Amino acid sequence: MSATAWPDRIPDVSRMCRYAKIVAVCLLLFLPVGSIEAHAQGELKRPFQIGERLTYEVSWLNMTAAIAVMEVAQMEGQNDRPVAKLVGTARSTPIITKFFPVDNRVESELDLETLAPDHMTFRRREGRKKEDIEYVFHQKEGTVTAVRGGATESLPIQAGTQDIISCLYYTRMVLPPNPGASVKMNVYHDKKNRPVEVLVEAIETIEGAWGIAETVRVLVIMPFHGLFMNQGNIRVWVTNDDRKTPLRMKAKVVLGSIVADLVDGLPEISSVRQEY
């Protein structure tokens, strides 16, 4: 679609910018989030490994609106603790950038033993808005130190609270691929503890750039208002195998739907089918 066609589709440019912002928020919040219950993490095999890099094309109104990348990088932890750096980026494509440029980056230090975050930074660049956010999680003490807009404050959190990127990796670890299974979780974001439930709906075969894959369809229920200007529910399709790789994510918004499809990062993607 050319830029000149936009006035016919969306006559109010400011309204289009609001939808573009929804795309940006969706890129960083379309994933499950978690509060840790009693799990013997050391006894479970991690579905993700250091070096994993997943690239998604995010479409909106039948065009590619943004590119999102999720990476797992090596880093050194204190006292020989195993730690990984999770990096998520979201950048608008040229057609969206003309109206509402987006260039966001989230980094989270994840304790690989507890699968809870220690430290998160969020570099947000959306339109004219420029904001840097930092959270330091004190999981044992049940508090988080938030630095935002030059102000620092300490706020209470539940044990095992997740951030907006560590949540995905925790959920891939603990959610069983059984229809009807669910996990209730908590995420700290924008100075609030946000309750989330992740529900396994069905086993479903889907097709995309990866070929044909058997997946577990998951519904992420977020009962708080304002993230997507809708009910907040998101569907995620993850491979029905040991890696539990998210292949597709979909959220309805006021105007159409946002769909994120994996386009790079899963080797031998056409053979992900696994019997249970």
Short mmCIF file of C-alpha atoms in Angstrom, two decimals, residues 83-187:
data_model
loop_
_atom_site.label_atom_id
_atom_site.label_comp_id
_atom_site.label_asym_id
_atom_site.label_seq_id
_atom_site.Cartn_x
_atom_site.Cartn_y
_atom_site.Cartn_z
CA VAL A 83 22.39 -15.58 34.06
CA ALA A 84 21.23 -14.77 30.53
CA LYS A 85 20.55 -11.41 28.93
CA LEU A 86 17.21 -11.26 27.14
CA VAL A 87 17.01 -8.60 24.43
CA GLY A 88 13.83 -7.54 22.65
CA THR A 89 13.71 -4.90 19.92
CA ALA A 90 10.80 -3.46 17.96
CA ARG A 91 11.27 -1.14 14.98
CA SER A 92 8.61 0.28 12.71
CA THR A 93 8.86 -0.24 8.96
CA PRO A 94 9.31 2.79 6.64
CA ILE A 95 5.60 3.27 5.91
CA ILE A 96 4.74 3.45 9.62
CA THR A 97 7.88 5.45 10.44
CA LYS A 98 6.65 8.27 8.17
CA PHE A 99 3.74 8.80 10.55
CA PHE A 100 4.87 7.33 13.86
CA PRO A 101 8.47 6.08 14.19
CA VAL A 102 9.05 3.31 16.72
CA ASP A 103 12.45 2.09 17.93
CA ASN A 104 12.12 0.28 21.26
CA ARG A 105 14.63 -1.90 23.08
CA VAL A 106 14.18 -3.97 26.25
CA GLU A 107 17.00 -5.78 28.05
CA SER A 108 16.43 -8.12 30.98
CA GLU A 109 18.90 -10.05 33.11
CA LEU A 110 17.31 -13.41 33.81
CA ASP A 111 18.39 -15.74 36.62
CA LEU A 112 18.44 -19.13 34.87
CA GLU A 113 17.91 -21.01 38.12
CA THR A 114 14.75 -19.21 39.25
CA LEU A 115 13.68 -17.85 35.82
CA ALA A 116 12.94 -14.53 37.51
CA PRO A 117 14.44 -11.20 36.37
CA ASP A 118 17.09 -9.30 38.32
CA HIS A 119 17.28 -6.12 36.26
CA MET A 120 15.42 -4.65 33.29
CA THR A 121 15.92 -1.57 31.12
CA PHE A 122 13.40 -0.25 28.60
CA ARG A 123 14.51 2.28 25.98
CA ARG A 124 11.24 3.55 24.54
CA ARG A 125 11.18 5.66 21.38
CA GLU A 126 7.65 6.10 20.03
CA GLY A 127 6.84 9.14 17.92
CA ARG A 128 8.03 12.17 19.82
CA LYS A 129 8.07 10.28 23.09
CA LYS A 130 11.50 9.35 24.42
CA GLU A 131 11.67 7.55 27.73
CA ASP A 132 14.17 5.37 29.58
CA ILE A 133 12.91 3.04 32.31
CA GLU A 134 14.92 0.86 34.68
CA TYR A 135 13.71 -1.76 37.16
CA VAL A 136 15.91 -3.52 39.72
CA PHE A 137 14.09 -6.54 41.14
CA HIS A 138 14.77 -7.58 44.72
CA GLN A 139 12.94 -10.88 44.53
CA LYS A 140 13.80 -12.14 48.02
CA GLU A 141 12.81 -8.85 49.65
CA GLY A 142 9.61 -8.56 47.59
CA THR A 143 10.36 -5.09 46.19
CA VAL A 144 11.36 -3.46 42.93
CA THR A 145 13.33 -0.23 42.53
CA ALA A 146 11.91 1.74 39.62
CA VAL A 147 13.79 4.60 37.94
CA ARG A 148 11.65 6.59 35.54
CA GLY A 149 11.63 10.22 34.47
CA GLY A 150 14.45 11.04 36.86
CA ALA A 151 12.50 9.74 39.86
CA THR A 152 13.41 6.65 41.90
CA GLU A 153 10.97 4.73 44.06
CA SER A 154 10.69 1.34 45.73
CA LEU A 155 7.46 -0.60 45.29
CA PRO A 156 6.18 -4.00 46.52
CA ILE A 157 6.01 -7.03 44.22
CA GLN A 158 5.06 -10.67 44.56
CA ALA A 159 7.83 -13.24 44.77
CA GLY A 160 8.91 -14.28 41.29
CA THR A 161 7.38 -11.29 39.51
CA GLN A 162 8.31 -11.08 35.84
CA ASP A 163 9.00 -8.19 33.49
CA ILE A 164 7.65 -7.68 29.97
CA ILE A 165 10.28 -9.87 28.28
CA SER A 166 11.33 -12.45 30.89
CA CYS A 167 7.69 -13.54 31.06
CA LEU A 168 7.88 -15.32 27.71
CA TYR A 169 10.81 -17.50 28.69
CA TYR A 170 9.30 -18.40 32.05
CA THR A 171 6.04 -19.46 30.40
CA ARG A 172 7.82 -21.55 27.77
CA MET A 173 9.45 -23.35 30.69
CA VAL A 174 6.50 -24.16 32.93
CA LEU A 175 3.26 -24.27 30.91
CA PRO A 176 2.38 -27.88 29.95
CA PRO A 177 1.10 -28.44 26.37
CA ASN A 178 -2.18 -29.92 27.56
CA PRO A 179 -5.54 -28.37 26.56
CA GLY A 180 -7.17 -26.97 29.68
CA ALA A 181 -3.89 -26.38 31.51
CA SER A 182 -3.32 -22.86 32.82
CA VAL A 183 -0.85 -20.73 34.74
CA LYS A 184 -1.74 -17.60 36.72
CA MET A 185 0.96 -14.97 36.75
CA ASN A 186 2.04 -11.48 37.73
CA VAL A 187 4.04 -8.93 35.76
#
